Amino acid sequence: AIMVTAVAVFAAVTAFLACIQVFTIGLALIGVPMTQTLALAGTGGSLLLALAFASRFRRYYDGPPPAAPGTERAPRFVRGTVWLVAVGAFTALGWVWLQLLRVAWYRTPQRWDSLWYHVPAVHEWVMRGQVFFYPLDPRLAGAADQVHFAGWVNYPMAVELTGFFTYFLVGTDRLVDASNLWYWPLAITALVVIAGQLGARGPAKWLAGALLFGVSQFVGQSATAYVDPGFNAAVMASIAAATLVLFGGPGLLKWKLVLFGAALGLMIGAKGSGLPYAAVLLTITLAVMAWRLGIRRSPVAFARMAGVFAVMMAVGGYWSVRNFVHTGNPVYPVQLQVGCLLYTSPSP
């Protein structure tokens, strides 16, 4: 069934991006500088782990139930036409992605936020060879906006991490604006999975993913160092994984929970604002799961969400924990307020 392929590909893409995060951050935590050899090894290892994880879903059908007896299928020429449209849309999608890659390669970073804190963060990491918390520069003591600059450079930056990784992988800084393009497959497959869970069949659900190239804001920022497309892709992936957990049937539940945690990790790592989204998704998933299990078995739901939380933190929790250790604010430099001020942004 086509949906099997969609879920497996979605799982592979999510796992691959998550493994790149864990590998790169892991090297930084043990003090090993990144090199091209390590980047190539990390890519190969992440790909193998992603394929192994995706193989768990190769025979798992998560699509909508079969049509009721007596329900007429669309005429063959209609189904064929939809397939042709889907193939054409994917062709256009691939062409747009390649054009954005060319733009990133030939055009220097120009956007204000890119030059202010996205690219400088990647630059500092590359100079040291690893991801780290950028401290205030004593040479600039008293300089205007220094605290502001140091804050934003230390914003959760899993998307920028792919730019840092790409530099060592290909040996050039010409793709510093291509970080978001790593996340396009995540957004595409997430949309396909969501469409399947909503009842789309055959080529219709694939068309839903292919039409991503028509989202102007997503496309317009994809060849910049802005991280919104990457963050949006991670949000879509988190929602897709949540639908698989809640509505995809009982099969392979433990692997779907791991997939859910990995997607949430990519989301909270991409932006500090991913934490509130993660809290909402975890709460809703826990509530529905506990309600289905009943009061006596509700601890099972809590245990499952604890596992999801552990995977989420392993993939994307580094940024929040690091910022909390340095500043006392996990979403530094953003303030968090729910009725009252919970976290502010003091100087590190």
PDB file of C-alpha atoms in Angstrom, residues 20-323:
ATOM      1  CA  ILE A  20      22.461  14.462  12.524  1.00  0.00           C
ATOM      2  CA  GLN A  21      21.452  16.598  15.506  1.00  0.00           C
ATOM      3  CA  VAL A  22      22.462  14.010  18.092  1.00  0.00           C
ATOM      4  CA  PHE A  23      25.752  13.261  16.324  1.00  0.00           C
ATOM      5  CA  THR A  24      26.819  16.898  15.978  1.00  0.00           C
ATOM      6  CA  ILE A  25      25.793  17.909  19.484  1.00  0.00           C
ATOM      7  CA  GLY A  26      27.356  14.760  20.884  1.00  0.00           C
ATOM      8  CA  LEU A  27      30.719  15.635  19.366  1.00  0.00           C
ATOM      9  CA  ALA A  28      30.480  19.114  20.871  1.00  0.00           C
ATOM     10  CA  LEU A  29      29.665  17.753  24.333  1.00  0.00           C
ATOM     11  CA  ILE A  30      32.711  15.486  24.363  1.00  0.00           C
ATOM     12  CA  GLY A  31      34.924  18.224  22.915  1.00  0.00           C
ATOM     13  CA  VAL A  32      35.692  16.650  19.531  1.00  0.00           C
ATOM     14  CA  PRO A  33      35.961  19.225  16.698  1.00  0.00           C
ATOM     15  CA  MET A  34      33.990  18.498  13.545  1.00  0.00           C
ATOM     16  CA  THR A  35      35.939  17.560  10.405  1.00  0.00           C
ATOM     17  CA  GLN A  36      34.926  16.561   6.900  1.00  0.00           C
ATOM     18  CA  THR A  37      35.728  12.933   7.683  1.00  0.00           C
ATOM     19  CA  LEU A  38      33.492  13.019  10.733  1.00  0.00           C
ATOM     20  CA  ALA A  39      30.746  14.790   8.758  1.00  0.00           C
ATOM     21  CA  LEU A  40      30.853  12.100   6.078  1.00  0.00           C
ATOM     22  CA  ALA A  41      30.845   9.371   8.719  1.00  0.00           C
ATOM     23  CA  GLY A  42      27.966  11.066  10.519  1.00  0.00           C
ATOM     24  CA  THR A  43      25.973  11.322   7.301  1.00  0.00           C
ATOM     25  CA  GLY A  44      26.534   7.680   6.443  1.00  0.00           C
ATOM     26  CA  GLY A  45      25.779   6.475   9.956  1.00  0.00           C
ATOM     27  CA  SER A  46      22.664   8.636  10.209  1.00  0.00           C
ATOM     28  CA  LEU A  47      21.438   7.322   6.871  1.00  0.00           C
ATOM     29  CA  LEU A  48      21.908   3.701   7.954  1.00  0.00           C
ATOM     30  CA  LEU A  49      20.137   4.279  11.261  1.00  0.00           C
ATOM     31  CA  ALA A  50      17.323   6.110   9.491  1.00  0.00           C
ATOM     32  CA  LEU A  51      16.815   3.250   7.043  1.00  0.00           C
ATOM     33  CA  ALA A  52      16.869   0.721   9.877  1.00  0.00           C
ATOM     34  CA  PHE A  53      14.255   2.731  11.765  1.00  0.00           C
ATOM     35  CA  ALA A  54      12.104   3.158   8.646  1.00  0.00           C
ATOM     36  CA  SER A  55      12.198  -0.597   8.025  1.00  0.00           C
ATOM     37  CA  ARG A  56      10.010  -0.996  11.105  1.00  0.00           C
ATOM     38  CA  PHE A  57       7.214   0.644   9.131  1.00  0.00           C
ATOM     39  CA  ARG A  58       7.714  -1.080   5.786  1.00  0.00           C
ATOM     40  CA  ARG A  59       4.743  -3.424   6.248  1.00  0.00           C
ATOM     41  CA  TYR A  60       2.674  -1.209   8.452  1.00  0.00           C
ATOM     42  CA  TYR A  61      -0.493   0.219   6.928  1.00  0.00           C
ATOM     43  CA  ASP A  62      -1.641   3.466   8.495  1.00  0.00           C
ATOM     44  CA  GLY A  63      -3.936   4.689   5.783  1.00  0.00           C
ATOM     45  CA  PRO A  64      -7.699   5.148   5.948  1.00  0.00           C
ATOM     46  CA  PRO A  65      -9.912   2.049   6.131  1.00  0.00           C
ATOM     47  CA  PRO A  66     -11.008   0.462   2.856  1.00  0.00           C
ATOM     48  CA  ALA A  67     -14.023   1.941   1.166  1.00  0.00           C
ATOM     49  CA  ALA A  68     -17.342   0.523   2.313  1.00  0.00           C
ATOM     50  CA  PRO A  69     -18.832  -2.311   0.202  1.00  0.00           C
ATOM     51  CA  GLY A  70     -20.765  -0.948  -2.716  1.00  0.00           C
ATOM     52  CA  THR A  71     -18.855   2.319  -2.752  1.00  0.00           C
ATOM     53  CA  GLU A  72     -17.903   3.220  -6.292  1.00  0.00           C
ATOM     54  CA  ARG A  73     -14.319   4.054  -7.096  1.00  0.00           C
ATOM     55  CA  ALA A  74     -13.516   7.000  -9.239  1.00  0.00           C
ATOM     56  CA  PRO A  75     -13.286   6.182 -12.941  1.00  0.00           C
ATOM     57  CA  ARG A  76      -9.882   4.994 -14.072  1.00  0.00           C
ATOM     58  CA  PHE A  77      -9.238   8.056 -16.197  1.00  0.00           C
ATOM     59  CA  VAL A  78      -9.934  10.293 -13.182  1.00  0.00           C
ATOM     60  CA  ARG A  79      -7.483   8.370 -11.021  1.00  0.00           C
ATOM     61  CA  GLY A  80      -4.958   8.438 -13.836  1.00  0.00           C
ATOM     62  CA  THR A  81      -5.392  12.172 -14.221  1.00  0.00           C
ATOM     63  CA  VAL A  82      -4.807  12.746 -10.508  1.00  0.00           C
ATOM     64  CA  TRP A  83      -1.648  10.637 -10.699  1.00  0.00           C
ATOM     65  CA  LEU A  84      -0.411  12.697 -13.629  1.00  0.00           C
ATOM     66  CA  VAL A  85      -1.100  15.902 -11.711  1.00  0.00           C
ATOM     67  CA  ALA A  86       0.730  14.519  -8.674  1.00  0.00           C
ATOM     68  CA  VAL A  87       3.741  13.509 -10.779  1.00  0.00           C
ATOM     69  CA  GLY A  88       3.756  16.936 -12.410  1.00  0.00           C
ATOM     70  CA  ALA A  89       3.543  18.623  -9.016  1.00  0.00           C
ATOM     71  CA  PHE A  90       6.483  16.603  -7.693  1.00  0.00           C
ATOM     72  CA  THR A  91       8.451  17.502 -10.806  1.00  0.00           C
ATOM     73  CA  ALA A  92       7.761  21.181 -10.184  1.00  0.00           C
ATOM     74  CA  LEU A  93       8.607  20.706  -6.517  1.00  0.00           C
ATOM     75  CA  GLY A  94      11.978  19.193  -7.382  1.00  0.00           C
ATOM     76  CA  TRP A  95      12.712  21.980  -9.858  1.00  0.00           C
ATOM     77  CA  VAL A  96      11.882  24.666  -7.267  1.00  0.00           C
ATOM     78  CA  TRP A  97      14.090  22.940  -4.671  1.00  0.00           C
ATOM     79  CA  LEU A  98      17.017  22.831  -7.106  1.00  0.00           C
ATOM     80  CA  GLN A  99      16.548  26.494  -8.003  1.00  0.00           C
ATOM     81  CA  LEU A 100      16.595  27.415  -4.323  1.00  0.00           C
ATOM     82  CA  LEU A 101      19.785  25.410  -3.928  1.00  0.00           C
ATOM     83  CA  ARG A 102      21.310  27.399  -6.791  1.00  0.00           C
ATOM     84  CA  VAL A 103      20.195  30.660  -5.188  1.00  0.00           C
ATOM     85  CA  ALA A 104      21.789  29.630  -1.893  1.00  0.00           C
ATOM     86  CA  TRP A 105      24.993  28.681  -3.712  1.00  0.00           C
ATOM     87  CA  TYR A 106      25.391  31.825  -5.822  1.00  0.00           C
ATOM     88  CA  ARG A 107      23.866  34.543  -3.635  1.00  0.00           C
ATOM     89  CA  THR A 108      25.537  35.835  -0.498  1.00  0.00           C
ATOM     90  CA  PRO A 109      23.369  36.159   2.647  1.00  0.00           C
ATOM     91  CA  GLN A 110      21.409  39.394   2.460  1.00  0.00           C
ATOM     92  CA  ARG A 111      18.552  39.243   4.963  1.00  0.00           C
ATOM     93  CA  TRP A 112      18.946  41.369   8.082  1.00  0.00           C
ATOM     94  CA  ASP A 113      18.304  38.655  10.666  1.00  0.00           C
ATOM     95  CA  SER A 114      20.590  36.323   8.733  1.00  0.00           C
ATOM     96  CA  LEU A 115      23.445  38.772   9.025  1.00  0.00           C
ATOM     97  CA  TRP A 116      22.592  39.728  12.603  1.00  0.00           C
ATOM     98  CA  TYR A 117      22.544  36.346  14.346  1.00  0.00           C
ATOM     99  CA  HIS A 118      21.889  33.296  12.124  1.00  0.00           C
ATOM    100  CA  VAL A 119      25.079  33.414  10.050  1.00  0.00           C
ATOM    101  CA  PRO A 120      27.291  34.794  12.861  1.00  0.00           C
ATOM    102  CA  ALA A 121      26.376  31.801  15.007  1.00  0.00           C
ATOM    103  CA  VAL A 122      27.341  29.369  12.257  1.00  0.00           C
ATOM    104  CA  HIS A 123      30.550  31.328  11.666  1.00  0.00           C
ATOM    105  CA  GLU A 124      31.568  31.133  15.321  1.00  0.00           C
ATOM    106  CA  TRP A 125      30.814  27.410  15.444  1.00  0.00           C
ATOM    107  CA  VAL A 126      32.830  26.753  12.299  1.00  0.00           C
ATOM    108  CA  MET A 127      35.790  28.712  13.651  1.00  0.00           C
ATOM    109  CA  ARG A 128      35.822  26.563  16.780  1.00  0.00           C
ATOM    110  CA  GLY A 129      34.746  23.369  15.021  1.00  0.00           C
ATOM    111  CA  GLN A 130      31.801  22.680  17.310  1.00  0.00           C
ATOM    112  CA  VAL A 131      28.526  24.048  18.602  1.00  0.00           C
ATOM    113  CA  PHE A 132      28.870  26.095  21.795  1.00  0.00           C
ATOM    114  CA  PHE A 133      27.249  28.837  23.869  1.00  0.00           C
ATOM    115  CA  TYR A 134      28.559  32.197  22.635  1.00  0.00           C
ATOM    116  CA  PRO A 135      29.584  34.280  25.675  1.00  0.00           C
ATOM    117  CA  LEU A 136      29.643  38.020  25.977  1.00  0.00           C
ATOM    118  CA  ASP A 137      32.869  39.389  24.540  1.00  0.00           C
ATOM    119  CA  PRO A 138      34.807  41.299  27.244  1.00  0.00           C
ATOM    120  CA  ARG A 139      36.468  43.316  24.493  1.00  0.00           C
ATOM    121  CA  LEU A 140      33.054  44.784  23.727  1.00  0.00           C
ATOM    122  CA  ALA A 141      32.129  45.585  27.318  1.00  0.00           C
ATOM    123  CA  GLY A 142      29.661  48.425  27.302  1.00  0.00           C
ATOM    124  CA  ALA A 143      29.093  48.225  23.565  1.00  0.00           C
ATOM    125  CA  ALA A 144      25.543  48.876  22.464  1.00  0.00           C
ATOM    126  CA  ASP A 145      23.383  45.812  21.827  1.00  0.00           C
ATOM    127  CA  GLN A 146      26.101  43.357  22.878  1.00  0.00           C
ATOM    128  CA  VAL A 147      23.770  41.545  25.268  1.00  0.00           C
ATOM    129  CA  HIS A 148      21.066  41.498  22.613  1.00  0.00           C
ATOM    130  CA  PHE A 149      23.471  40.097  20.047  1.00  0.00           C
ATOM    131  CA  ALA A 150      24.834  37.395  22.361  1.00  0.00           C
ATOM    132  CA  GLY A 151      21.279  36.443  23.263  1.00  0.00           C
ATOM    133  CA  TRP A 152      20.034  35.892  19.769  1.00  0.00           C
ATOM    134  CA  VAL A 153      23.179  34.071  18.686  1.00  0.00           C
ATOM    135  CA  ASN A 154      22.386  31.600  21.483  1.00  0.00           C
ATOM    136  CA  TYR A 155      18.759  31.109  20.504  1.00  0.00           C
ATOM    137  CA  PRO A 156      17.911  27.400  19.955  1.00  0.00           C
ATOM    138  CA  MET A 157      19.427  26.724  16.548  1.00  0.00           C
ATOM    139  CA  ALA A 158      18.975  23.180  15.322  1.00  0.00           C
ATOM    140  CA  VAL A 159      18.327  24.461  11.793  1.00  0.00           C
ATOM    141  CA  GLU A 160      21.547  26.486  11.826  1.00  0.00           C
ATOM    142  CA  LEU A 161      23.303  23.337  13.023  1.00  0.00           C
ATOM    143  CA  THR A 162      22.601  21.804   9.617  1.00  0.00           C
ATOM    144  CA  GLY A 163      24.400  24.780   8.044  1.00  0.00           C
ATOM    145  CA  PHE A 164      27.369  24.164  10.313  1.00  0.00           C
ATOM    146  CA  PHE A 165      27.276  20.455   9.415  1.00  0.00           C
ATOM    147  CA  THR A 166      26.958  21.224   5.693  1.00  0.00           C
ATOM    148  CA  TYR A 167      30.062  23.403   5.789  1.00  0.00           C
ATOM    149  CA  PHE A 168      32.195  20.468   6.895  1.00  0.00           C
ATOM    150  CA  LEU A 169      30.324  17.988   4.709  1.00  0.00           C
ATOM    151  CA  VAL A 170      30.920  19.822   1.408  1.00  0.00           C
ATOM    152  CA  GLY A 171      33.892  21.959   2.427  1.00  0.00           C
ATOM    153  CA  THR A 172      32.441  25.358   1.541  1.00  0.00           C
ATOM    154  CA  ASP A 173      30.400  28.112   3.150  1.00  0.00           C
ATOM    155  CA  ARG A 174      28.400  28.741  -0.012  1.00  0.00           C
ATOM    156  CA  LEU A 175      25.471  26.703   1.306  1.00  0.00           C
ATOM    157  CA  VAL A 176      25.044  28.567   4.586  1.00  0.00           C
ATOM    158  CA  ASP A 177      21.663  29.751   3.260  1.00  0.00           C
ATOM    159  CA  ALA A 178      20.568  26.208   2.364  1.00  0.00           C
ATOM    160  CA  SER A 179      19.867  24.928   5.879  1.00  0.00           C
ATOM    161  CA  ASN A 180      16.095  25.005   5.416  1.00  0.00           C
ATOM    162  CA  LEU A 181      16.340  22.831   2.305  1.00  0.00           C
ATOM    163  CA  TRP A 182      17.315  19.898   4.540  1.00  0.00           C
ATOM    164  CA  TYR A 183      13.820  20.143   6.034  1.00  0.00           C
ATOM    165  CA  TRP A 184      11.804  20.104   2.815  1.00  0.00           C
ATOM    166  CA  PRO A 185      11.521  16.280   2.724  1.00  0.00           C
ATOM    167  CA  LEU A 186      10.300  16.401   6.321  1.00  0.00           C
ATOM    168  CA  ALA A 187       7.545  18.876   5.474  1.00  0.00           C
ATOM    169  CA  ILE A 188       6.542  16.995   2.310  1.00  0.00           C
ATOM    170  CA  THR A 189       6.264  13.568   3.912  1.00  0.00           C
ATOM    171  CA  ALA A 190       4.533  15.013   6.981  1.00  0.00           C
ATOM    172  CA  LEU A 191       1.855  16.519   4.744  1.00  0.00           C
ATOM    173  CA  VAL A 192       1.438  13.197   2.933  1.00  0.00           C
ATOM    174  CA  VAL A 193       0.973  11.347   6.231  1.00  0.00           C
ATOM    175  CA  ILE A 194      -1.498  13.931   7.558  1.00  0.00           C
ATOM    176  CA  ALA A 195      -3.480  13.826   4.313  1.00  0.00           C
ATOM    177  CA  GLY A 196      -3.620  10.019   4.555  1.00  0.00           C
ATOM    178  CA  GLN A 197      -4.837  10.188   8.142  1.00  0.00           C
ATOM    179  CA  LEU A 198      -7.549  12.625   7.060  1.00  0.00           C
ATOM    180  CA  GLY A 199      -8.796  10.098   4.500  1.00  0.00           C
ATOM    181  CA  ALA A 200      -6.987  10.976   1.296  1.00  0.00           C
ATOM    182  CA  ARG A 201      -6.238   7.928  -0.852  1.00  0.00           C
ATOM    183  CA  GLY A 202      -3.909   7.076  -3.683  1.00  0.00           C
ATOM    184  CA  PRO A 203      -2.291  10.009  -5.443  1.00  0.00           C
ATOM    185  CA  ALA A 204      -4.386  12.575  -3.576  1.00  0.00           C
ATOM    186  CA  LYS A 205      -2.289  12.373  -0.426  1.00  0.00           C
ATOM    187  CA  TRP A 206       0.949  12.556  -2.396  1.00  0.00           C
ATOM    188  CA  LEU A 207      -0.374  15.587  -4.212  1.00  0.00           C
ATOM    189  CA  ALA A 208      -0.937  17.255  -0.822  1.00  0.00           C
ATOM    190  CA  GLY A 209       2.767  16.974  -0.102  1.00  0.00           C
ATOM    191  CA  ALA A 210       3.881  17.985  -3.576  1.00  0.00           C
ATOM    192  CA  LEU A 211       1.899  21.214  -3.466  1.00  0.00           C
ATOM    193  CA  LEU A 212       4.270  22.544  -0.819  1.00  0.00           C
ATOM    194  CA  PHE A 213       6.076  24.401  -3.610  1.00  0.00           C
ATOM    195  CA  GLY A 214       3.017  26.653  -3.896  1.00  0.00           C
ATOM    196  CA  VAL A 215       3.361  28.020  -0.349  1.00  0.00           C
ATOM    197  CA  SER A 216       5.034  31.323  -1.188  1.00  0.00           C
ATOM    198  CA  GLN A 217       6.211  32.262   2.311  1.00  0.00           C
ATOM    199  CA  PHE A 218       7.743  28.812   2.843  1.00  0.00           C
ATOM    200  CA  VAL A 219       9.515  28.929  -0.504  1.00  0.00           C
ATOM    201  CA  GLY A 220      10.551  32.565  -0.176  1.00  0.00           C
ATOM    202  CA  GLN A 221      12.480  32.020   3.063  1.00  0.00           C
ATOM    203  CA  SER A 222      13.944  28.608   2.211  1.00  0.00           C
ATOM    204  CA  ALA A 223      17.080  30.016   0.567  1.00  0.00           C
ATOM    205  CA  THR A 224      17.904  32.270   3.511  1.00  0.00           C
ATOM    206  CA  ALA A 225      19.418  31.676   6.933  1.00  0.00           C
ATOM    207  CA  TYR A 226      16.002  32.329   8.495  1.00  0.00           C
ATOM    208  CA  VAL A 227      14.768  29.164  10.210  1.00  0.00           C
ATOM    209  CA  ASP A 228      10.999  29.511   9.834  1.00  0.00           C
ATOM    210  CA  PRO A 229      10.629  26.925   7.030  1.00  0.00           C
ATOM    211  CA  GLY A 230      12.666  24.390   9.002  1.00  0.00           C
ATOM    212  CA  PHE A 231      10.688  25.098  12.157  1.00  0.00           C
ATOM    213  CA  ASN A 232       7.391  24.877  10.295  1.00  0.00           C
ATOM    214  CA  ALA A 233       8.441  21.545   8.805  1.00  0.00           C
ATOM    215  CA  ALA A 234       9.216  20.225  12.290  1.00  0.00           C
ATOM    216  CA  VAL A 235       5.819  21.406  13.561  1.00  0.00           C
ATOM    217  CA  MET A 236       4.098  19.588  10.693  1.00  0.00           C
ATOM    218  CA  ALA A 237       6.155  16.487  11.433  1.00  0.00           C
ATOM    219  CA  SER A 238       5.160  16.607  15.103  1.00  0.00           C
ATOM    220  CA  ILE A 239       1.486  16.830  14.191  1.00  0.00           C
ATOM    221  CA  ALA A 240       1.844  14.001  11.666  1.00  0.00           C
ATOM    222  CA  ALA A 241       3.563  11.774  14.229  1.00  0.00           C
ATOM    223  CA  ALA A 242       0.890  12.587  16.813  1.00  0.00           C
ATOM    224  CA  THR A 243      -1.850  11.507  14.392  1.00  0.00           C
ATOM    225  CA  LEU A 244      -0.058   8.205  13.859  1.00  0.00           C
ATOM    226  CA  VAL A 245       0.109   7.636  17.614  1.00  0.00           C
ATOM    227  CA  LEU A 246      -3.523   8.516  18.272  1.00  0.00           C
ATOM    228  CA  PHE A 247      -5.330   7.425  15.109  1.00  0.00           C
ATOM    229  CA  GLY A 248      -2.992   5.011  13.353  1.00  0.00           C
ATOM    230  CA  GLY A 249      -4.090   1.878  15.178  1.00  0.00           C
ATOM    231  CA  PRO A 250      -2.260  -0.136  17.845  1.00  0.00           C
ATOM    232  CA  GLY A 251       0.383  -1.657  15.599  1.00  0.00           C
ATOM    233  CA  LEU A 252       4.029  -0.735  16.234  1.00  0.00           C
ATOM    234  CA  LEU A 253       3.030   1.719  18.939  1.00  0.00           C
ATOM    235  CA  LYS A 254       6.465   1.832  20.550  1.00  0.00           C
ATOM    236  CA  TRP A 255       8.102   2.815  17.264  1.00  0.00           C
ATOM    237  CA  LYS A 256       5.478   5.459  16.613  1.00  0.00           C
ATOM    238  CA  LEU A 257       6.155   6.900  20.062  1.00  0.00           C
ATOM    239  CA  VAL A 258       9.871   7.091  19.216  1.00  0.00           C
ATOM    240  CA  LEU A 259       8.969   8.798  15.935  1.00  0.00           C
ATOM    241  CA  PHE A 260       6.769  11.262  17.820  1.00  0.00           C
ATOM    242  CA  GLY A 261       9.565  12.076  20.263  1.00  0.00           C
ATOM    243  CA  ALA A 262      12.108  12.585  17.467  1.00  0.00           C
ATOM    244  CA  ALA A 263       9.774  14.961  15.615  1.00  0.00           C
ATOM    245  CA  LEU A 264       9.127  16.937  18.805  1.00  0.00           C
ATOM    246  CA  GLY A 265      12.880  17.120  19.389  1.00  0.00           C
ATOM    247  CA  LEU A 266      13.430  18.628  15.962  1.00  0.00           C
ATOM    248  CA  MET A 267      10.705  21.166  16.722  1.00  0.00           C
ATOM    249  CA  ILE A 268      11.981  22.353  20.114  1.00  0.00           C
ATOM    250  CA  GLY A 269      15.507  22.495  18.724  1.00  0.00           C
ATOM    251  CA  ALA A 270      14.536  24.647  15.768  1.00  0.00           C
ATOM    252  CA  LYS A 271      13.076  27.460  17.888  1.00  0.00           C
ATOM    253  CA  GLY A 272      12.526  28.165  21.541  1.00  0.00           C
ATOM    254  CA  SER A 273       8.874  28.765  20.699  1.00  0.00           C
ATOM    255  CA  GLY A 274       8.675  25.073  19.878  1.00  0.00           C
ATOM    256  CA  LEU A 275       8.511  24.294  23.607  1.00  0.00           C
ATOM    257  CA  PRO A 276       4.924  25.577  24.049  1.00  0.00           C
ATOM    258  CA  TYR A 277       3.848  23.652  20.939  1.00  0.00           C
ATOM    259  CA  ALA A 278       5.464  20.518  22.339  1.00  0.00           C
ATOM    260  CA  ALA A 279       3.728  21.011  25.688  1.00  0.00           C
ATOM    261  CA  VAL A 280       0.352  21.293  23.960  1.00  0.00           C
ATOM    262  CA  LEU A 281       0.896  18.231  21.752  1.00  0.00           C
ATOM    263  CA  LEU A 282       2.186  16.133  24.648  1.00  0.00           C
ATOM    264  CA  THR A 283      -0.741  17.165  26.843  1.00  0.00           C
ATOM    265  CA  ILE A 284      -3.363  16.417  24.200  1.00  0.00           C
ATOM    266  CA  THR A 285      -1.780  13.080  23.314  1.00  0.00           C
ATOM    267  CA  LEU A 286      -1.519  12.110  26.977  1.00  0.00           C
ATOM    268  CA  ALA A 287      -5.124  13.095  27.684  1.00  0.00           C
ATOM    269  CA  VAL A 288      -6.535  11.130  24.757  1.00  0.00           C
ATOM    270  CA  MET A 289      -4.373   8.107  25.488  1.00  0.00           C
ATOM    271  CA  ALA A 290      -5.292   8.126  29.201  1.00  0.00           C
ATOM    272  CA  TRP A 291      -8.983   8.512  28.374  1.00  0.00           C
ATOM    273  CA  ARG A 292      -8.867   5.514  26.054  1.00  0.00           C
ATOM    274  CA  LEU A 293      -7.012   3.349  28.564  1.00  0.00           C
ATOM    275  CA  GLY A 294      -9.235   4.281  31.490  1.00  0.00           C
ATOM    276  CA  ILE A 295      -8.382   5.418  34.989  1.00  0.00           C
ATOM    277  CA  ARG A 296      -6.840   2.131  36.108  1.00  0.00           C
ATOM    278  CA  ARG A 297      -4.464   1.944  33.176  1.00  0.00           C
ATOM    279  CA  SER A 298      -3.773   5.677  32.891  1.00  0.00           C
ATOM    280  CA  PRO A 299      -0.257   5.254  34.355  1.00  0.00           C
ATOM    281  CA  VAL A 300       0.581   3.408  31.135  1.00  0.00           C
ATOM    282  CA  ALA A 301      -0.180   6.596  29.209  1.00  0.00           C
ATOM    283  CA  PHE A 302       2.081   8.602  31.513  1.00  0.00           C
ATOM    284  CA  ALA A 303       4.879   6.072  31.053  1.00  0.00           C
ATOM    285  CA  ARG A 304       4.521   6.262  27.271  1.00  0.00           C
ATOM    286  CA  MET A 305       4.646  10.053  27.280  1.00  0.00           C
ATOM    287  CA  ALA A 306       7.676   9.917  29.566  1.00  0.00           C
ATOM    288  CA  GLY A 307       9.402   7.860  26.886  1.00  0.00           C
ATOM    289  CA  VAL A 308       8.373  10.371  24.224  1.00  0.00           C
ATOM    290  CA  PHE A 309       9.693  13.194  26.394  1.00  0.00           C
ATOM    291  CA  ALA A 310      13.035  11.401  26.823  1.00  0.00           C
ATOM    292  CA  VAL A 311      13.459  10.998  23.057  1.00  0.00           C
ATOM    293  CA  MET A 312      12.434  14.614  22.497  1.00  0.00           C
ATOM    294  CA  MET A 313      15.043  15.866  24.950  1.00  0.00           C
ATOM    295  CA  ALA A 314      17.727  13.595  23.497  1.00  0.00           C
ATOM    296  CA  VAL A 315      17.155  15.068  20.040  1.00  0.00           C
ATOM    297  CA  GLY A 316      16.432  18.723  20.751  1.00  0.00           C
ATOM    298  CA  GLY A 317      16.692  19.341  24.467  1.00  0.00           C
ATOM    299  CA  TYR A 318      20.341  20.368  24.363  1.00  0.00           C
ATOM    300  CA  TRP A 319      19.533  23.957  23.424  1.00  0.00           C
ATOM    301  CA  SER A 320      17.019  24.504  26.215  1.00  0.00           C
ATOM    302  CA  VAL A 321      19.155  22.817  28.882  1.00  0.00           C
ATOM    303  CA  ARG A 322      22.263  24.711  27.774  1.00  0.00           C
ATOM    304  CA  ASN A 323      20.493  28.064  27.854  1.00  0.00           C
TER     305      ASN A 323
END
